[in-house]
Coordinates of N, CA, C and O in Angstrom, one line a residue:
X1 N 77.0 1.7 -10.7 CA 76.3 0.6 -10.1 C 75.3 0.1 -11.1 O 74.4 0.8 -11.5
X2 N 75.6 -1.2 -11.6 CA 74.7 -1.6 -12.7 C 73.1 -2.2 -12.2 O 73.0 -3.2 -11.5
X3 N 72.2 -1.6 -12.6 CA 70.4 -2.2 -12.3 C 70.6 -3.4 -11.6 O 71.2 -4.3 -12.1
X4 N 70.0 -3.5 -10.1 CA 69.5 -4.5 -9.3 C 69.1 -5.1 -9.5 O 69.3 -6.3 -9.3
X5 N 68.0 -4.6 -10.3 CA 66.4 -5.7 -11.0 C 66.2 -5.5 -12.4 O 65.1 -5.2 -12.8
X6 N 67.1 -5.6 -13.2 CA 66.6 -5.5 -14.4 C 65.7 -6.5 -15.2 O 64.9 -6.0 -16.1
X7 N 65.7 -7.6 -14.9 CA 65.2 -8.6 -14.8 C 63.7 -8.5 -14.3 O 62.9 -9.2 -14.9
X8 N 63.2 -7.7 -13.2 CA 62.3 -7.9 -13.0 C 61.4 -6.5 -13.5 O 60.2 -6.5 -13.8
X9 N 62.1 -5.5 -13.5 CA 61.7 -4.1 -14.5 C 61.3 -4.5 -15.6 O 60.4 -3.8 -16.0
X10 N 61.5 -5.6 -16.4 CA 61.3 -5.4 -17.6 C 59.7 -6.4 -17.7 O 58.7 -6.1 -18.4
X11 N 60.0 -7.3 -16.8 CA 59.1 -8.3 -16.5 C 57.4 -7.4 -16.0 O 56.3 -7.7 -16.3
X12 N 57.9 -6.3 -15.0 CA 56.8 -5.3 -14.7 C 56.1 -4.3 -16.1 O 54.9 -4.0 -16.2
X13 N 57.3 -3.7 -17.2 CA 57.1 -3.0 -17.8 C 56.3 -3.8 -18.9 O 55.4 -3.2 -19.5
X14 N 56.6 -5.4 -19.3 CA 55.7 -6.2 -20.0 C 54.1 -6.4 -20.0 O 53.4 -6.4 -20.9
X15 N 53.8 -6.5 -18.3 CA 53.0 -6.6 -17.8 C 52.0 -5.8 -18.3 O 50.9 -6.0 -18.9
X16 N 52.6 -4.3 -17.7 CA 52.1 -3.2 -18.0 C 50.9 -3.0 -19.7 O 49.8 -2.7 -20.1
X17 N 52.2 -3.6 -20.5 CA 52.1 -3.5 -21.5 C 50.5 -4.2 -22.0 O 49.5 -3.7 -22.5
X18 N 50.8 -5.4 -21.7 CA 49.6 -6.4 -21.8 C 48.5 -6.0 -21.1 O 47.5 -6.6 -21.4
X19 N 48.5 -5.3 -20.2 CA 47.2 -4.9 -19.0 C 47.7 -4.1 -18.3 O 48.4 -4.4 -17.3
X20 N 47.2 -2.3 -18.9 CA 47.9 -1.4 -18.5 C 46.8 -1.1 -17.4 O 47.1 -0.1 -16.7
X21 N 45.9 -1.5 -17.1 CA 45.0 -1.2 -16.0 C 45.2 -2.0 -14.9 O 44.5 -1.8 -14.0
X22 N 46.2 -2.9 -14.9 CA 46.5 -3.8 -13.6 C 47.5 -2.6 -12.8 O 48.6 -2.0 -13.2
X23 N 46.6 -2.5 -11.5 CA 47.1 -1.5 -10.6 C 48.8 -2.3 -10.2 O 50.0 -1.8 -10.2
X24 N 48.2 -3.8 -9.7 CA 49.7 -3.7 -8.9 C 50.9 -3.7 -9.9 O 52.0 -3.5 -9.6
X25 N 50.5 -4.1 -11.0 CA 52.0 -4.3 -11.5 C 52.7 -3.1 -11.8 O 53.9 -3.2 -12.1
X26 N 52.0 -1.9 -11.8 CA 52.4 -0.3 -11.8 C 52.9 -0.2 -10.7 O 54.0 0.4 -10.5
X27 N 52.2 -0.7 -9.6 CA 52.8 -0.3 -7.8 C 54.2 -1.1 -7.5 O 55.2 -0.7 -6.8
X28 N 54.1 -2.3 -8.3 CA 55.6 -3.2 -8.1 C 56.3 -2.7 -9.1 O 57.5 -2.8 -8.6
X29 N 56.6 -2.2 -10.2 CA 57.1 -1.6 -11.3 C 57.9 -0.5 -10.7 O 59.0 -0.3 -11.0
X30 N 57.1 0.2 -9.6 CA 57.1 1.6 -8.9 C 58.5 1.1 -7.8 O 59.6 1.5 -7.7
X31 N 58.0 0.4 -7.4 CA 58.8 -0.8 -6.3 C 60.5 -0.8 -6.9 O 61.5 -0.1 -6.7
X32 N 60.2 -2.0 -7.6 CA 61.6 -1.6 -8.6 C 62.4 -0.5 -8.7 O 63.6 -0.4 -8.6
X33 N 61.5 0.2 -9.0 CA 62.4 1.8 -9.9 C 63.1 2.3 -9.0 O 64.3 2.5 -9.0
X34 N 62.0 2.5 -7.6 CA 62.6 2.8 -6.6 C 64.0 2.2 -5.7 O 64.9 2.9 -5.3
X35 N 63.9 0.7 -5.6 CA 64.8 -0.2 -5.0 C 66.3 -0.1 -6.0 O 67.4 -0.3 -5.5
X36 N 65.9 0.3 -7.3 CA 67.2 0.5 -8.4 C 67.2 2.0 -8.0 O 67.7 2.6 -8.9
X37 N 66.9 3.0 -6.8 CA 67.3 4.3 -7.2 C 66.8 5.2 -8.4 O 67.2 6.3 -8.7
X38 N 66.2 4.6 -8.9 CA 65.2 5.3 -10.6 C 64.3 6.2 -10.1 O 63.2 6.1 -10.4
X39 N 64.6 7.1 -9.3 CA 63.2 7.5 -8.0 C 62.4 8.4 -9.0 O 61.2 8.5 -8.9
X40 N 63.0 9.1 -10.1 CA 61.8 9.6 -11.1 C 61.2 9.0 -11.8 O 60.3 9.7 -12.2
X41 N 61.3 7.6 -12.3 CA 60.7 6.8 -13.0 C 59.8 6.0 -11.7 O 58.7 5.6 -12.0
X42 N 60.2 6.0 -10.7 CA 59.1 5.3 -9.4 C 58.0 6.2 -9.5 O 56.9 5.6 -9.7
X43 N 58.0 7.6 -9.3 CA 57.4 8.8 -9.1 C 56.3 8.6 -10.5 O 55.1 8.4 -10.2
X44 N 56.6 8.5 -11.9 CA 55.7 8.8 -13.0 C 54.7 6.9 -12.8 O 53.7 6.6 -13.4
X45 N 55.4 6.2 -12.1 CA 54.8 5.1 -12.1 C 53.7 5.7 -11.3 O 52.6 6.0 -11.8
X46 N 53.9 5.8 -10.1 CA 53.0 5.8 -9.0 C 51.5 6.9 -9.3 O 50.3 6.8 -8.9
X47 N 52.1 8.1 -10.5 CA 51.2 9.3 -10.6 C 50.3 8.5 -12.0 O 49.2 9.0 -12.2
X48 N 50.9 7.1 -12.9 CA 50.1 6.8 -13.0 C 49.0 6.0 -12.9 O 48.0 5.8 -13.5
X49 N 49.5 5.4 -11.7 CA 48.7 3.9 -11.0 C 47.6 5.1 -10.4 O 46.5 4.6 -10.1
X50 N 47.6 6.7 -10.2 CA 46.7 7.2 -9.2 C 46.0 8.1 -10.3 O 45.4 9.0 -10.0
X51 N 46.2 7.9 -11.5 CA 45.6 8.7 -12.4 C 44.6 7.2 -12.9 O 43.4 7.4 -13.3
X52 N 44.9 6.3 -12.9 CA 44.1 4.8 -13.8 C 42.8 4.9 -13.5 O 42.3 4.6 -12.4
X53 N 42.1 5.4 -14.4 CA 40.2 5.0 -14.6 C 39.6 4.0 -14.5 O 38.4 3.9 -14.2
X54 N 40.7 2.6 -15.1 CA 40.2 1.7 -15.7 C 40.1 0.8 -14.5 O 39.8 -0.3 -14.8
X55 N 40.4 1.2 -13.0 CA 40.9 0.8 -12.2 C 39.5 0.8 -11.2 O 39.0 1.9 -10.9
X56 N 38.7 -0.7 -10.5 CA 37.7 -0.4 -9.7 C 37.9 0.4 -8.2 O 38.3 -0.2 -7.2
X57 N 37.7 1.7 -8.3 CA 38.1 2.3 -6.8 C 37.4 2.6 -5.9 O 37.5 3.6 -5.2
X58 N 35.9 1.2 -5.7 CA 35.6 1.1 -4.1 C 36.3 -0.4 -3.9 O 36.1 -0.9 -2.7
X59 N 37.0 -1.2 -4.8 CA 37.2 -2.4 -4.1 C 38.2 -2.5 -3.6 O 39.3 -2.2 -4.0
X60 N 37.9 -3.3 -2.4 CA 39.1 -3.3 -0.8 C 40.8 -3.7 -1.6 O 41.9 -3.4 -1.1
X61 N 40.5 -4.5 -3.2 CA 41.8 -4.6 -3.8 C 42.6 -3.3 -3.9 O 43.6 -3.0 -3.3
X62 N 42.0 -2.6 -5.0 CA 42.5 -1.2 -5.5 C 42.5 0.0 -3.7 O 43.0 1.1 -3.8
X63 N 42.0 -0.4 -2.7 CA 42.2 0.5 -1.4 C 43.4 0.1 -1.1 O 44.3 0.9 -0.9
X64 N 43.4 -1.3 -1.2 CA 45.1 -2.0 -0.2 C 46.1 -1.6 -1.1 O 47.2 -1.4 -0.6
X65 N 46.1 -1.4 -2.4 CA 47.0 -0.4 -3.8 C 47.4 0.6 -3.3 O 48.6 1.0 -3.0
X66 N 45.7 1.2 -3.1 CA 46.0 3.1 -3.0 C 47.3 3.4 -1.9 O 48.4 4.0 -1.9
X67 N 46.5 2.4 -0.9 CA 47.5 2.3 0.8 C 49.2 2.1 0.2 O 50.0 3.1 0.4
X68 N 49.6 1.2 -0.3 CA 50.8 0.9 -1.2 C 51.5 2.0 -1.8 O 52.4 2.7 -1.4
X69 N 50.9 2.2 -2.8 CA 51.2 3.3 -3.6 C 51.5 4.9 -2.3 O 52.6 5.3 -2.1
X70 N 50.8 5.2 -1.9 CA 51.2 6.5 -1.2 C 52.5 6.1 -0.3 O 53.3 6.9 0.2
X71 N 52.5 4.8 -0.2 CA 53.6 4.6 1.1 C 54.5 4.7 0.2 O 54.8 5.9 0.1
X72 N 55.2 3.9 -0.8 CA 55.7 4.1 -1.6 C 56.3 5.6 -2.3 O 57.4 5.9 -2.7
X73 N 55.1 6.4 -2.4 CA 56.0 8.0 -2.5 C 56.3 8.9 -1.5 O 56.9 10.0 -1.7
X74 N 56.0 8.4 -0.3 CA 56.2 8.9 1.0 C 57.7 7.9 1.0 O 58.6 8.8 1.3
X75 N 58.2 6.9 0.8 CA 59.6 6.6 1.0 C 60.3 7.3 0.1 O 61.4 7.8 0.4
X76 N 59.7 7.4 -1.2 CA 60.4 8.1 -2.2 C 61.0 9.5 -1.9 O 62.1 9.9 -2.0
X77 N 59.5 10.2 -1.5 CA 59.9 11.0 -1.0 C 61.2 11.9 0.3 O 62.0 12.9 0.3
X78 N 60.7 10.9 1.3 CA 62.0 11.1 2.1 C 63.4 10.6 1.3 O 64.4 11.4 1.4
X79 N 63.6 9.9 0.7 CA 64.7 9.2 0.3 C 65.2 10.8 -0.4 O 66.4 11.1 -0.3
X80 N 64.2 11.7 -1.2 CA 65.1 12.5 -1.7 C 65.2 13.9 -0.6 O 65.7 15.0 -1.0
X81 N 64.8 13.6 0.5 CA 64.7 14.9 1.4 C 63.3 15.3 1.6 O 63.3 15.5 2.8
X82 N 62.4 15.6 1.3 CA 61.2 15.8 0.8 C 60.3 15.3 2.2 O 59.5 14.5 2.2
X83 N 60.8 16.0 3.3 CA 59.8 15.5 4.8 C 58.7 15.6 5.0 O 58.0 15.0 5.8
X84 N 58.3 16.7 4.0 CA 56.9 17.2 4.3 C 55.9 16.5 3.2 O 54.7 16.2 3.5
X85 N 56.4 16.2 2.0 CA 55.8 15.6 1.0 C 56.0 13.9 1.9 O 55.0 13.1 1.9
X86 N 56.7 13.7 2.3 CA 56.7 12.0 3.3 C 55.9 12.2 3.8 O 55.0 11.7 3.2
X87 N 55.4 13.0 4.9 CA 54.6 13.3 5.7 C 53.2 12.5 5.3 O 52.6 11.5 5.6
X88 N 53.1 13.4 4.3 CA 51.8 13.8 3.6 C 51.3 12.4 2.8 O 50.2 12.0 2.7
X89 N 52.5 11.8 2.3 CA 52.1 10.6 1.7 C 52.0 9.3 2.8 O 51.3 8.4 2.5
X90 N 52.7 9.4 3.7 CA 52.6 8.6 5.0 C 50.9 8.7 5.6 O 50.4 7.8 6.2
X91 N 50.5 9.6 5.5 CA 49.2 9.9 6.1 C 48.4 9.8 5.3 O 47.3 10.1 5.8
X92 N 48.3 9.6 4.0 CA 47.2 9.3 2.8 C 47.4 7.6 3.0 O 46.5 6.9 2.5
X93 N 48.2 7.0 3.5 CA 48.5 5.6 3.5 C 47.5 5.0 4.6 O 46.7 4.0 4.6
X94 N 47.7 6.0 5.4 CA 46.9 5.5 6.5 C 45.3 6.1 7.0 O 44.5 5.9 8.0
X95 N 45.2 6.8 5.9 CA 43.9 7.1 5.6 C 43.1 6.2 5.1 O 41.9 6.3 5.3
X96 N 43.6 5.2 4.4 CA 43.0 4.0 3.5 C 43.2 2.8 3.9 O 42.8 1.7 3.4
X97 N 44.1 3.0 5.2 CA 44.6 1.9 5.5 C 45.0 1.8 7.4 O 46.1 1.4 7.9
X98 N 44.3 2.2 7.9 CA 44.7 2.2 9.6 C 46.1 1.6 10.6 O 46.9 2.0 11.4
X99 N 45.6 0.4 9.8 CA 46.6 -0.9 10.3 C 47.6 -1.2 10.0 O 48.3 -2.2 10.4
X100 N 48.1 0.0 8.7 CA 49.5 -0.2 8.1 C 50.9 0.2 9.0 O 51.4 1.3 8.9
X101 N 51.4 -0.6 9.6 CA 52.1 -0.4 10.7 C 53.4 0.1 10.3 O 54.1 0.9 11.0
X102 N 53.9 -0.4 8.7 CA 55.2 0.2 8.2 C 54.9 1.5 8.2 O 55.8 2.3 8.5
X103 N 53.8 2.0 7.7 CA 53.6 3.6 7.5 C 53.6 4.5 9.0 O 54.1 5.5 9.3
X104 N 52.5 3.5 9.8 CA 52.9 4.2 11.1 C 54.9 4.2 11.5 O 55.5 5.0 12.2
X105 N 55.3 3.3 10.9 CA 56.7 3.7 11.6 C 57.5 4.7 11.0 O 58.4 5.5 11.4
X106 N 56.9 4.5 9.6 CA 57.8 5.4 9.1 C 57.4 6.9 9.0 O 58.4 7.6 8.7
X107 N 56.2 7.5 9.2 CA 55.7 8.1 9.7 C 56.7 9.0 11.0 O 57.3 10.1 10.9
X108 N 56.6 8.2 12.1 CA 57.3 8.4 13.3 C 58.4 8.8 13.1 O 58.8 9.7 13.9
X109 N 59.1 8.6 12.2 CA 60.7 8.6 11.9 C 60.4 10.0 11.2 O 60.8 10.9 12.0
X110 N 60.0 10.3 10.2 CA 59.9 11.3 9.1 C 59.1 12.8 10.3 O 59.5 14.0 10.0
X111 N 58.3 12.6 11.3 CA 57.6 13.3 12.2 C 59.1 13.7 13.4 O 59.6 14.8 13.6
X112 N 59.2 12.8 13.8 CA 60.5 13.2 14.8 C 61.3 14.3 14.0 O 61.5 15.4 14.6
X113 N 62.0 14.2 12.5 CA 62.8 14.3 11.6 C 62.4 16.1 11.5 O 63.3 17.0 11.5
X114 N 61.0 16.3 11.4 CA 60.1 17.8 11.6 C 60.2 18.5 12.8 O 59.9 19.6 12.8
X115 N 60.7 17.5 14.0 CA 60.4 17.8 15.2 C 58.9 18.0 15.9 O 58.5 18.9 16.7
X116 N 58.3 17.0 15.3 CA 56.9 17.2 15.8 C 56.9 15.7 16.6 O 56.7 14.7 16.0
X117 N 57.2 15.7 17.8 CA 57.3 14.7 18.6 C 56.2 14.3 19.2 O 56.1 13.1 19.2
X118 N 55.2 15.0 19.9 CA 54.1 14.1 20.6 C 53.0 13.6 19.3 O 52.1 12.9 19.7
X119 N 53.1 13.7 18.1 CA 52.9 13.0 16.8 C 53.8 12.0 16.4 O 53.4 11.3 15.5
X120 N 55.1 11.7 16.9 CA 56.3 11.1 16.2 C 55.7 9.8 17.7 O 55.9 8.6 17.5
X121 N 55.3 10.2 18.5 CA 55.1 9.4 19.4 C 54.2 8.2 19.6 O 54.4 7.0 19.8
X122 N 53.1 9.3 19.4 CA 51.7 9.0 18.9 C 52.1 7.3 17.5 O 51.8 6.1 17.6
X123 N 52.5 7.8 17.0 CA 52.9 7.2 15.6 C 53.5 5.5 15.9 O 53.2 4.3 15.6
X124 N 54.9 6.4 16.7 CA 55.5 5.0 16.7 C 55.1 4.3 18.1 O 56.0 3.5 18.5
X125 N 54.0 4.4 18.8 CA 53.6 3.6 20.0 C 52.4 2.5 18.8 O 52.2 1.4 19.1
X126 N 52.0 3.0 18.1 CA 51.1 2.3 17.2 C 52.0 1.6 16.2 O 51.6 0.5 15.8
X127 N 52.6 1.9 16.0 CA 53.8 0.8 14.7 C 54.4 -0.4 15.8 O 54.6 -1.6 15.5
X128 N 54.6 0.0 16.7 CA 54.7 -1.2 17.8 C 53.6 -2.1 18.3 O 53.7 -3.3 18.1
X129 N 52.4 -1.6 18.8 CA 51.3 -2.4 18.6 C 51.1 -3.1 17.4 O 50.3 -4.0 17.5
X130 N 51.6 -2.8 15.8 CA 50.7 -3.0 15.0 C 52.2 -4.4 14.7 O 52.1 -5.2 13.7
X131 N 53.2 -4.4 15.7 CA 54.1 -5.3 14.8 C 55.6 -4.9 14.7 O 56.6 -5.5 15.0
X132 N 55.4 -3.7 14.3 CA 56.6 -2.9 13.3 C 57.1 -1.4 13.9 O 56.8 -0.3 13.5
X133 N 58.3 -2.0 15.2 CA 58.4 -1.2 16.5 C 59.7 -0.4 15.7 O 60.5 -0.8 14.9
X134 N 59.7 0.8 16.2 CA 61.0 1.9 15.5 C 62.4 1.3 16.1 O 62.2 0.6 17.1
X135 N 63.6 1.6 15.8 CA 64.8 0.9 16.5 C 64.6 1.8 18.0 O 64.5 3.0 18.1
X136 N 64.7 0.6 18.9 CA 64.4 1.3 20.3 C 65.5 2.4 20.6 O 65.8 2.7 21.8
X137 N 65.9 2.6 20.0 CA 67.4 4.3 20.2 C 66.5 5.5 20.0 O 66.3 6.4 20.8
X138 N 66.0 5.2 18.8 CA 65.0 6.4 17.8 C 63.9 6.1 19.0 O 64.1 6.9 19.9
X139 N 63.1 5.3 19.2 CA 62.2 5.2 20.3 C 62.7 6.1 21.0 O 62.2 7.2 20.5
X140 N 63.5 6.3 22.0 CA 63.7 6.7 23.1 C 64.1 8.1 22.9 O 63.9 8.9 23.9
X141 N 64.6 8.4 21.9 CA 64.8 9.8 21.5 C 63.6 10.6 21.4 O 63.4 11.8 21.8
X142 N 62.6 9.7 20.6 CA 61.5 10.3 20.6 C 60.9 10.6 22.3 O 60.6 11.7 22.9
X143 N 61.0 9.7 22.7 CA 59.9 10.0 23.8 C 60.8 11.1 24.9 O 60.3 12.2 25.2
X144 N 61.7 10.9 25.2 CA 63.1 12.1 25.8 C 62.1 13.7 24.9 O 61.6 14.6 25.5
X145 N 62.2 13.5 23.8 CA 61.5 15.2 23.5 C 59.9 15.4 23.8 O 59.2 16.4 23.4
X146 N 59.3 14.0 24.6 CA 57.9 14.5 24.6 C 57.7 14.7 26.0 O 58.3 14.0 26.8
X147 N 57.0 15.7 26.4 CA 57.1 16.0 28.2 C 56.4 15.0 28.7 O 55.7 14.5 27.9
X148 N 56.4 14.6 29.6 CA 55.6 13.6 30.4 C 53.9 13.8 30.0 O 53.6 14.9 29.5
X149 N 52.9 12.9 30.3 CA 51.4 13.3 30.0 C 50.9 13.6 29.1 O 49.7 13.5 29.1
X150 N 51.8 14.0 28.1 CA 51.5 14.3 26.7 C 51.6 13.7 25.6 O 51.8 14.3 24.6
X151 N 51.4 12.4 25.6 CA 51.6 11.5 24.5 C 50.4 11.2 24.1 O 50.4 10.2 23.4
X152 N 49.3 11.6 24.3 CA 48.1 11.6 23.9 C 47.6 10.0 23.6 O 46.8 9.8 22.7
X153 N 48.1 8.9 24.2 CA 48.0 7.8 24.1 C 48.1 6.8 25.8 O 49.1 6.7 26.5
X154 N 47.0 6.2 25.9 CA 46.7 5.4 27.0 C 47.5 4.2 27.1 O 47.7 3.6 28.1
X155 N 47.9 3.8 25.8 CA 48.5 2.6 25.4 C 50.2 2.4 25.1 O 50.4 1.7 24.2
X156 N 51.1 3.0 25.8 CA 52.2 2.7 26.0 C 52.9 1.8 25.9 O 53.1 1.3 27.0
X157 N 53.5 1.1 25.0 CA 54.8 -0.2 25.8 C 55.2 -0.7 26.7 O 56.1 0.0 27.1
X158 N 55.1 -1.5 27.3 CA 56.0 -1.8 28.1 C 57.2 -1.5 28.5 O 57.4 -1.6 29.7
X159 N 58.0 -1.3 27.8 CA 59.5 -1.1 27.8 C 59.6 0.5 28.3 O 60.5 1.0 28.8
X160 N 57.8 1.4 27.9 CA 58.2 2.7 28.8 C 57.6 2.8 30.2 O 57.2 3.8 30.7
X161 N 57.6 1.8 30.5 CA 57.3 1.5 32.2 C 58.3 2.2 33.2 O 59.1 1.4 33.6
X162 N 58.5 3.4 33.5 CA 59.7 3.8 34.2 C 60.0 2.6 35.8 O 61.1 2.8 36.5
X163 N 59.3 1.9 36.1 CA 59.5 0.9 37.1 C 60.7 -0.2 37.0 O 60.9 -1.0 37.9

């Protein structure tokens, strides 16, 4: 299978070149590598977008990055099996970033995946509020393994209205 984006890899890797401290073009670079299957070249992007000094890290720009970047090795990571390293990068996303609703889903997906369901629950009732609802099959699977009362969430769906 010949490069998806070669075109735009190179256009990132230029970037880089010219302004090695511009965070996103490392995080879209990362993007790329990933979307071409390059998942170890996504990986050294991402360790160095989180290694960059040159980079201001109280401003809400470089936070909405950080949030990017971890989601980004949390997909990486699942993509090579890696559930617990997903996990972990799924939840640094949302440490920096609350309202990231792709990470709460994907999250849910990667949590179910562990069998930790009244968290997989937790997860994906919030990726639905936030927008970005799990395919309602996976929904319903999840909630079938959580016992009744236990979803530690007041705020349910609609759609789990048993009425």
């Amino acid at each position: 299978d010949a490069e998806r984006y070669p075109e735009a890899i190179r256009q990132f890797e230029r970037a880089i070149e010219l302004e090695p401290g511009r965070a996103e073009s490392h995080l879209k670079l990362a993007k790329a590598y990933r979307l071409n299957d390059r998942l170890d070249l996504a990986e050294k992007e991402l360790r160095l977008l989180q290694g960059n000094d040159q980079i201001q890290i109280q401003s809400p720009y470089f936070q909405e990055i950080c949030a990017e970047a971890s989601f980004e090795s949390g997909l990486i990571n699942r993509s090579q099996g890696k559930m617990s390293q997903a996990r972990k990068s799924f939840l640094e996303a949302l440490e920096v970033k609350q309202s990231y609703g792709l990470a709460h889903q994907q999250l849910a997906e990667v949590l179910f995946i562990l069998e930790e369901y009244s968290e997989a629950l937790q997860h994906a009732i919030k990726a639905e509020e936030l927008g970005t609802p799990l395919d309602p099959s996976l929904f319903n699977k999840i909630r079938e393994k959580v016992p009744a009362g236990s979803e530690g969430s007041s705020s349910e769906p609609g759609r789990m209205d048993p009425r």
